[in-house]
Coordinates of C-alpha atoms in Angstrom, one line a residue:
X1 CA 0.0 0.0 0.0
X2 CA 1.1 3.3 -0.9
X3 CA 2.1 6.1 1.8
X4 CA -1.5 7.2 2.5
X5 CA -1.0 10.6 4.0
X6 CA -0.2 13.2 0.8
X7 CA 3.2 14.6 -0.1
X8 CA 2.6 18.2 0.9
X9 CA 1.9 16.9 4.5
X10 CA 4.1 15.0 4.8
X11 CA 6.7 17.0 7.3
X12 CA 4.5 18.1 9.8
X13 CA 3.0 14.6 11.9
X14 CA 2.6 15.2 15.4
X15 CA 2.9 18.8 16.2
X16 CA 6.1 19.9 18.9
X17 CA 3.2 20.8 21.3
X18 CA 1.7 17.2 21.2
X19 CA 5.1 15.8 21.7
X20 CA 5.8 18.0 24.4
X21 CA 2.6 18.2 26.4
X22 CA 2.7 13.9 26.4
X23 CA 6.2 14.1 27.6
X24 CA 4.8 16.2 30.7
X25 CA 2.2 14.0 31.5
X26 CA 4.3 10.5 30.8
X27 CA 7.6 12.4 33.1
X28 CA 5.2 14.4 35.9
X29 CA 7.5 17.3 34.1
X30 CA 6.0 20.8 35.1
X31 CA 5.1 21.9 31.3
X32 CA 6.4 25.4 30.4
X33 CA 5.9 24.3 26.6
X34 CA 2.3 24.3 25.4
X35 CA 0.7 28.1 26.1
X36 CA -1.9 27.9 28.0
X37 CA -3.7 29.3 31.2
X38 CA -3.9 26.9 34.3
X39 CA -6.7 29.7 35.4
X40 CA -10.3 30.6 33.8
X41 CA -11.5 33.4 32.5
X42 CA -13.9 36.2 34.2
X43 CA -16.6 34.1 35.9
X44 CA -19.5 36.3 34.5
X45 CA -18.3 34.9 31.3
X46 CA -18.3 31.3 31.9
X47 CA -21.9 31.8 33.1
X48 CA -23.3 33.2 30.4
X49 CA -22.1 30.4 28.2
X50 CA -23.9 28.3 30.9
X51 CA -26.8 30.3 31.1
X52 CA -26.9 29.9 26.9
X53 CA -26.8 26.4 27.0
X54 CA -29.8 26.3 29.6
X55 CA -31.6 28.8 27.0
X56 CA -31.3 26.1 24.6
X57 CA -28.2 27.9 22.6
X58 CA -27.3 24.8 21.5
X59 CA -28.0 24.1 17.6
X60 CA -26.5 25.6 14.6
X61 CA -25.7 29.0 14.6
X62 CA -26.1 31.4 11.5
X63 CA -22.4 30.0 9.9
X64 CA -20.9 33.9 9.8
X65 CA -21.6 33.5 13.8
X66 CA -24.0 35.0 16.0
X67 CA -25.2 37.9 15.6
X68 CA -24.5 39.5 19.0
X69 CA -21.2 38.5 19.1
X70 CA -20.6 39.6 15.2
X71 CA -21.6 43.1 16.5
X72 CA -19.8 43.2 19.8
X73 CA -16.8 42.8 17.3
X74 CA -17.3 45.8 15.3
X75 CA -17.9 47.7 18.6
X76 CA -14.5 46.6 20.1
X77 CA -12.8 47.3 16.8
X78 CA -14.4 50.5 16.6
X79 CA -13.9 51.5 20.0
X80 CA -10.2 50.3 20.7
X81 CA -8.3 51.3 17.6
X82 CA -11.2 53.3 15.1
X83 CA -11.4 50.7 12.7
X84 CA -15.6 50.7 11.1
X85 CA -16.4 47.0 10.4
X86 CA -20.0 46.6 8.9
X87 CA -21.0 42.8 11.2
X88 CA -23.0 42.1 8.6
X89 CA -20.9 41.7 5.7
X90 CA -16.9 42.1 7.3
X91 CA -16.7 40.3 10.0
X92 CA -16.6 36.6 9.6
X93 CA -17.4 34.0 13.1
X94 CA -14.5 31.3 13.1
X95 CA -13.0 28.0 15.6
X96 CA -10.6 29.8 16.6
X97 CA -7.7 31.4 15.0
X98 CA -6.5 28.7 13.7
X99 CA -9.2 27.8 11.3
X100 CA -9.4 31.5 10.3
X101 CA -6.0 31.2 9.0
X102 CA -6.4 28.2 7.4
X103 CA -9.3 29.1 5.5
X104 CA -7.9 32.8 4.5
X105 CA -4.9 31.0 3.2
X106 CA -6.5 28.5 0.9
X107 CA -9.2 30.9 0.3
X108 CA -6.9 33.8 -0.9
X109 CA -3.8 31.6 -2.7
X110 CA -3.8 29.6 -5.9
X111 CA -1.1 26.3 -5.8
X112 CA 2.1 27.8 -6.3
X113 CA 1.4 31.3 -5.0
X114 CA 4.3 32.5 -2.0
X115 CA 3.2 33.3 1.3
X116 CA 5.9 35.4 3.6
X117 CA 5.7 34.8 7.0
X118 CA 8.3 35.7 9.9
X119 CA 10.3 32.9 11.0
X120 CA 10.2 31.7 13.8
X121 CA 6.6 31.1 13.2
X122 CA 3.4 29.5 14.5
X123 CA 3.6 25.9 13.1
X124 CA 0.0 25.8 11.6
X125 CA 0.8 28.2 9.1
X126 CA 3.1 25.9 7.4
X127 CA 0.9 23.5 7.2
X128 CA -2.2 26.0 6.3
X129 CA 0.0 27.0 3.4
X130 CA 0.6 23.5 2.4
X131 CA -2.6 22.3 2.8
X132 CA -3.3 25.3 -0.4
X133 CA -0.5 24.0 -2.5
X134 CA 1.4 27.4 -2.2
X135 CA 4.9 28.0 -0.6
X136 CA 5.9 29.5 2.1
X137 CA 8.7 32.1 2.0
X138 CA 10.4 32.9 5.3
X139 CA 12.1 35.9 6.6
X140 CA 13.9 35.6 9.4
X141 CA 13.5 37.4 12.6
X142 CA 16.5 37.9 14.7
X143 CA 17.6 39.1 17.8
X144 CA 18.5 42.8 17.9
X145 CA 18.9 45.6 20.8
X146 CA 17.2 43.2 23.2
X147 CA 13.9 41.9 20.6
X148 CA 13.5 40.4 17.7
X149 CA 13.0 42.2 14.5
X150 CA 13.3 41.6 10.7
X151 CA 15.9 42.9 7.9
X152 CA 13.6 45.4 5.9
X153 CA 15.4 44.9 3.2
X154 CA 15.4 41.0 3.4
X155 CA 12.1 41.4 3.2
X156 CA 11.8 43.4 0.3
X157 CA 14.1 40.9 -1.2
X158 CA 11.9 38.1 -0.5
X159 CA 9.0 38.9 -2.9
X160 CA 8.8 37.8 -5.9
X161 CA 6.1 37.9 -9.0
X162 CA 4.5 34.8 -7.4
X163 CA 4.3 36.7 -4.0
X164 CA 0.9 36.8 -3.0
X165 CA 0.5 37.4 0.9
X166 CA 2.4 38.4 3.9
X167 CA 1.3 36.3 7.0
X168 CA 2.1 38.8 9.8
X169 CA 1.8 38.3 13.8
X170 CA 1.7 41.0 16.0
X171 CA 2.2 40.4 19.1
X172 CA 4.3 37.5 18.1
X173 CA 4.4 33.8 19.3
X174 CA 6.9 32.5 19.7
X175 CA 9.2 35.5 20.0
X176 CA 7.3 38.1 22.3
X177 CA 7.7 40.7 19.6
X178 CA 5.5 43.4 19.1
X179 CA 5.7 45.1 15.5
X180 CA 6.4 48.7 16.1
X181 CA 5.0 51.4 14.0
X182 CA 8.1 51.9 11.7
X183 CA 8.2 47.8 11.3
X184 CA 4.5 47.7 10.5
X185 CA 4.8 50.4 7.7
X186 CA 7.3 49.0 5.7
X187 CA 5.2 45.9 5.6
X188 CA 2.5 48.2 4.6
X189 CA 4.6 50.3 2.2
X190 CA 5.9 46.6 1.0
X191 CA 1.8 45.5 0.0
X192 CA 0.6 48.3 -1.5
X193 CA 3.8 48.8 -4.1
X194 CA 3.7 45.0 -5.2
X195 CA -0.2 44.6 -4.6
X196 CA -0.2 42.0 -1.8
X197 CA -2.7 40.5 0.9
X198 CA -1.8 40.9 4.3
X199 CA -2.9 38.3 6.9
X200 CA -2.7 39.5 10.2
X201 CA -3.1 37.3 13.7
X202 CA -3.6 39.1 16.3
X203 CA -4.4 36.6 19.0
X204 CA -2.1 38.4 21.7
X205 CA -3.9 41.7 20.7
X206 CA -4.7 42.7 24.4
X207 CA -1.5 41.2 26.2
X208 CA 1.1 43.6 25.6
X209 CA 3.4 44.8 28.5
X210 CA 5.3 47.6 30.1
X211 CA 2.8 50.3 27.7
X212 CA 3.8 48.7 24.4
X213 CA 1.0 49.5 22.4
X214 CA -0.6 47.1 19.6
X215 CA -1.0 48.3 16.5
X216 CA -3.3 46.6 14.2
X217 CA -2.0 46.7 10.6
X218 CA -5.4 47.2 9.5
X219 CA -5.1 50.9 11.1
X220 CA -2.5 52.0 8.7
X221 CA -2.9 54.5 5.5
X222 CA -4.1 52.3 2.8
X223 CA -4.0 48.8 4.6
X224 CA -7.6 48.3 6.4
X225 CA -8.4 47.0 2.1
X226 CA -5.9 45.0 1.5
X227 CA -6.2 43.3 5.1
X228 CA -7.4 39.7 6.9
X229 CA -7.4 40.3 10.8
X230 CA -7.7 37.7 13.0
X231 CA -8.2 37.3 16.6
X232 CA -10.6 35.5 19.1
X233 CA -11.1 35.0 22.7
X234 CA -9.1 32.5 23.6
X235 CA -6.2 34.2 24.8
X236 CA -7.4 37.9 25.5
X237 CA -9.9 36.0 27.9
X238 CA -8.0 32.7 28.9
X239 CA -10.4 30.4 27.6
X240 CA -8.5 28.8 24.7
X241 CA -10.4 25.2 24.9
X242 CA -13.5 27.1 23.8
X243 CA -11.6 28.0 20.1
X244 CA -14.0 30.9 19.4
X245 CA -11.9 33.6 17.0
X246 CA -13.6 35.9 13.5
X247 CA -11.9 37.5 10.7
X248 CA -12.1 41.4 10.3
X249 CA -11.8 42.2 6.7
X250 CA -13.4 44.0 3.3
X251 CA -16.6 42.3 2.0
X252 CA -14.7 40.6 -0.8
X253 CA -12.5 39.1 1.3
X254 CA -14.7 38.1 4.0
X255 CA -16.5 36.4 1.4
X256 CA -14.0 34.4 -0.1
X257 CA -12.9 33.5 3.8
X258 CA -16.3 32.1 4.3
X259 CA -16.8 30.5 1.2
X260 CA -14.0 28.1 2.3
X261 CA -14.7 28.2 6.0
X262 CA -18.7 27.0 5.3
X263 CA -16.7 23.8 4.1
X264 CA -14.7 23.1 7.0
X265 CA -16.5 23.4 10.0
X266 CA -19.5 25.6 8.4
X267 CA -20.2 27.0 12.5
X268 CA -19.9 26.1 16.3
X269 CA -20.4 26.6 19.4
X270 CA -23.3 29.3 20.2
X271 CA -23.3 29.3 23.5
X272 CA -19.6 30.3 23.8
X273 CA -20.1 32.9 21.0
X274 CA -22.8 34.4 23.3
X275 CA -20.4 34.4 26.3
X276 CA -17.6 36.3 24.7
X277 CA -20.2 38.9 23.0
X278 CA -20.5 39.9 26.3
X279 CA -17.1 39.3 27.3
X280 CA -16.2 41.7 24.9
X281 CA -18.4 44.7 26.2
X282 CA -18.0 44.2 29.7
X283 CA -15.2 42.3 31.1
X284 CA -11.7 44.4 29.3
X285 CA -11.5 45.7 32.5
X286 CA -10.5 42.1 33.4
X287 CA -8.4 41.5 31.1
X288 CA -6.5 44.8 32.2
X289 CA -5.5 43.3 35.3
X290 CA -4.9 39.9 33.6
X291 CA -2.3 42.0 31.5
X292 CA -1.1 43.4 35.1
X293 CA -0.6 40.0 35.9
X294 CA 0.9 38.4 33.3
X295 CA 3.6 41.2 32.8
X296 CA 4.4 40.4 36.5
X297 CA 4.9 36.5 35.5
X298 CA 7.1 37.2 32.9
X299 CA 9.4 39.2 35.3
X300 CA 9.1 36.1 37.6
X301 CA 10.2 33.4 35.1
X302 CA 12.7 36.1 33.1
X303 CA 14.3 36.6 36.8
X304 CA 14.5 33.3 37.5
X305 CA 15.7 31.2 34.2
X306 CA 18.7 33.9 34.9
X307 CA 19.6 32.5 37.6
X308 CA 19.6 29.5 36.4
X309 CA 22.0 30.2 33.9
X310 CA 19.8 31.1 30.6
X311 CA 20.5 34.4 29.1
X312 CA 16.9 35.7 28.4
X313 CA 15.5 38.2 25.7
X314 CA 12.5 40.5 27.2
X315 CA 9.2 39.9 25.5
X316 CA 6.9 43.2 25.0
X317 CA 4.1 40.7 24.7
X318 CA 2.4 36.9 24.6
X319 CA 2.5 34.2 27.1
X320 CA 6.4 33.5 26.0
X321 CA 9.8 33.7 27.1
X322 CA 12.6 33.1 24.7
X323 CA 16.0 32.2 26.3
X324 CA 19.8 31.2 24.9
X325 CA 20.9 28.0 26.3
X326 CA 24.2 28.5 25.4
X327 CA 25.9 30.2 28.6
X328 CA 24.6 26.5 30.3
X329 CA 26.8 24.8 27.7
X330 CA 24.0 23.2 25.5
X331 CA 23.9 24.1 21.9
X332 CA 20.9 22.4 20.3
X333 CA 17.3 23.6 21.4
X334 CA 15.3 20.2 20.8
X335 CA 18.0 17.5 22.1
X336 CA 17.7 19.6 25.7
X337 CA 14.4 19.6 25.4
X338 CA 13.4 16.3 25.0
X339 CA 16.2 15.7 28.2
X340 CA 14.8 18.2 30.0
X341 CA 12.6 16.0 31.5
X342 CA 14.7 13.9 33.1
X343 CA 17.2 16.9 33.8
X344 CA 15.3 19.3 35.7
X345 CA 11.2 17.9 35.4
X346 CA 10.3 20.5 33.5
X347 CA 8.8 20.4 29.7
X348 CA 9.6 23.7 27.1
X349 CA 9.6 23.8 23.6
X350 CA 12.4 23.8 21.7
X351 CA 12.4 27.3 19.0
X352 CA 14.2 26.1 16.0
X353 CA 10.9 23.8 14.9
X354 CA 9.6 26.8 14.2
X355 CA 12.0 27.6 11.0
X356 CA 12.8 27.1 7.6
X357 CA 16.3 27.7 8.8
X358 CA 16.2 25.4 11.9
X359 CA 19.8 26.2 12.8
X360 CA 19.1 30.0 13.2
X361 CA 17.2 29.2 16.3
X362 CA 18.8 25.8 17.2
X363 CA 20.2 27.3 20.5
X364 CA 17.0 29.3 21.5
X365 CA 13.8 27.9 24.1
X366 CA 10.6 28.9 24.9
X367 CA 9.2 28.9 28.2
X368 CA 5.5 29.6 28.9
X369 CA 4.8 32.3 31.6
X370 CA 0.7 32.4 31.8
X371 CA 0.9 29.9 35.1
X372 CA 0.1 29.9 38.6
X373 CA 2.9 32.0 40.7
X374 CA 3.4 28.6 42.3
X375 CA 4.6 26.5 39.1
X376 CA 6.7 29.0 37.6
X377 CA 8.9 29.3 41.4
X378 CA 9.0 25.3 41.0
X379 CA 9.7 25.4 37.5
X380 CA 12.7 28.0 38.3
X381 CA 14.0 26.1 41.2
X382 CA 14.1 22.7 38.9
X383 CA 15.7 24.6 36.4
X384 CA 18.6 25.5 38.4
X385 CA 19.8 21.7 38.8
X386 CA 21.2 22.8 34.6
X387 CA 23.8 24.9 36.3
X388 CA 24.4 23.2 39.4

């Protein structure tokens, strides 16, 4: 019998954060890899998603998404950074970010269309871009005055005639970066000269730190028609099991979004589209002190992987840390991580898996700071056996 699984999908199998999340469980490993919350979100919130389901919330919804919730997205769009999004025709109900990504992608790009993205990068685009026959094209970010950033004119370099998108995530997982205004404008400048689509995830939107402000790309002179935002509520309201995102965009490209989405999972999940409609209008002030929080976390684990003998970049935003293991002697990201188990009974995720150029992050890993106080000071003190 032939290979069943097709060619272009080949590379991808069982994702790092699979991997990495069984080797917690199988090792009793603390996990620092996977990102997400060991809290819930704002408890007003969960109950309305109960209260929906007890209203009898519970068949199809319309498959752009509820209505409420379609409108509390124009309202939070509107009211946090002026951007006008019509609900009923721009603004698009998805699972999560994921699937809005994967659905722009193979909604917007013919097989053999190029996709730019920033390396490192989230894994599913890969695989979205695959999954559409095109080819990914990757500029690489690297570490510079304390963040990472990209070459402007690597990036300029790196379109071609068969260019068709720029895949761009702001705040960025898994470096911490947040796109400043000079960074987003030559992307902008870059897709209006050569004509391109720009795909923006915005997932981190609201956790930014130390007053580092977010700026959608959308926002910029000529961008808001020529761009795909994505978000959802998993992250800005640490409920990422309940995969509820949308897609912001122009009616034409909202259309061709759904017109592949319908096919996927055509709609979920009412009753937690109900919940985060009201998340949206009334519980920010929650995720304010979330934010506090978090930025308070990431001093935490950035103060303590120190002292245990990583040097550590500052993230302006995510859940992330990103640290050289180098001053500990260790030169290669994935072969510590998968020892790091029986090392120090902690699990993180090794960077380099998320480039085309796996040896320009070999010696960088990624710890995960959205835990309980509690974790993290065990994780830290486990951590120091490395240097011991």
């Amino acid at each position: 019998m032939t290979e069943p699984l097709v060619s272009r999908m080949r590379a991808f199998g069982t994702t790092i954060f699979a991997e990495m999340s069984a080797l917690a469980v199988q090792t009793g490993s603390i996990n620092l890899g996977q990102g997400f919350p060991d809290t819930d979100g704002p408890a007003a919130m969960l109950d309305r998603a109960v209260e929906a389901i007890g209203a009898g919330a519970n068949q199809y919804p319309p498959g752009p998404g509820v209505p409420d919730l379609r409108q509390a997205v124009s309202e939070h769009r509107a009211a946090h950074y002026g951007l006008s999004y019509d609900p009923a025709g721009e603004i698009l109900v998805t699972v999560g970010a994921t699937e809005a990504i994967a659905a722009s992608v193979l909604a917007l790009c013919e097989p053999g269309d190029e996709v730019i993205a920033f390396e490192p990068y989230y894994d599913s685009y890969a695989a979205s871009i695959a999954l559409a026959q095109a080819r990914l094209v990757a500029v690489t970010m690297r570490p510079r005055d304390g963040r990472f950033t990209f070459d402007p004119d690597e990036l300029r370099a790196a379109v071609t005639p068969r260019t068709r998108a720029i895949l761009v995530n702001s705040p960025h997982n898994p470096t911490g970066t947040v796109f400043t205004r000079e960074e987003l404008t030559v992307i902008a400048e870059l897709c209006q000269e050569r004509g391109l689509i720009a795909v923006t995830d915005e997932v981190y939107e609201h956790l930014t730190f130390d007053g580092v402000e977010h700026i959608p790309l959308a926002t910029l002179p000529g961008m808001r028609e020529r761009t795909v935002t994505i978000s959802s509520a998993g992250k800005t309201f640490s409920v990422t099991g309940w995969k509820t995102g949308w897609v912001c965009a122009p009616p034409g490209l909202v259309t061709a979004v759904q017109t592949v989405k319908q096919f996927l999972t055509f709609t979920a999940s009412a009753p937690w589209q109900l919940a985060v409609a009201y998340a949206l209008r009334h519980e920010l002030e929650w995720v304010a002190a979330l934010r506090a929080g978090l930025q308070d976390k990431r001093d935490r684990l950035m103060e303590g992987l120190a002292a245990a003998g990583f040097s550590v970049l500052k993230p302006a935003g995510t859940y992330f840390v990103q640290t050289d293991i180098r001053p500990l002697g260790f030169e290669d990201g994935l072969e510590l991580t998968r020892r790091l188990p029986d090392l120090a009974g902690v699990v993180a995720i090794p960077t380099q898996v998320f480039y085309d150029h796996p040896e320009r992050g070999r010696h960088f890993v990624r710890f995960a700071f959205c835990k309980k106080d509690e974790v993290i000071d065990e994780a830290v003190t486990r951590l120091k056996r490395l240097s011991s």
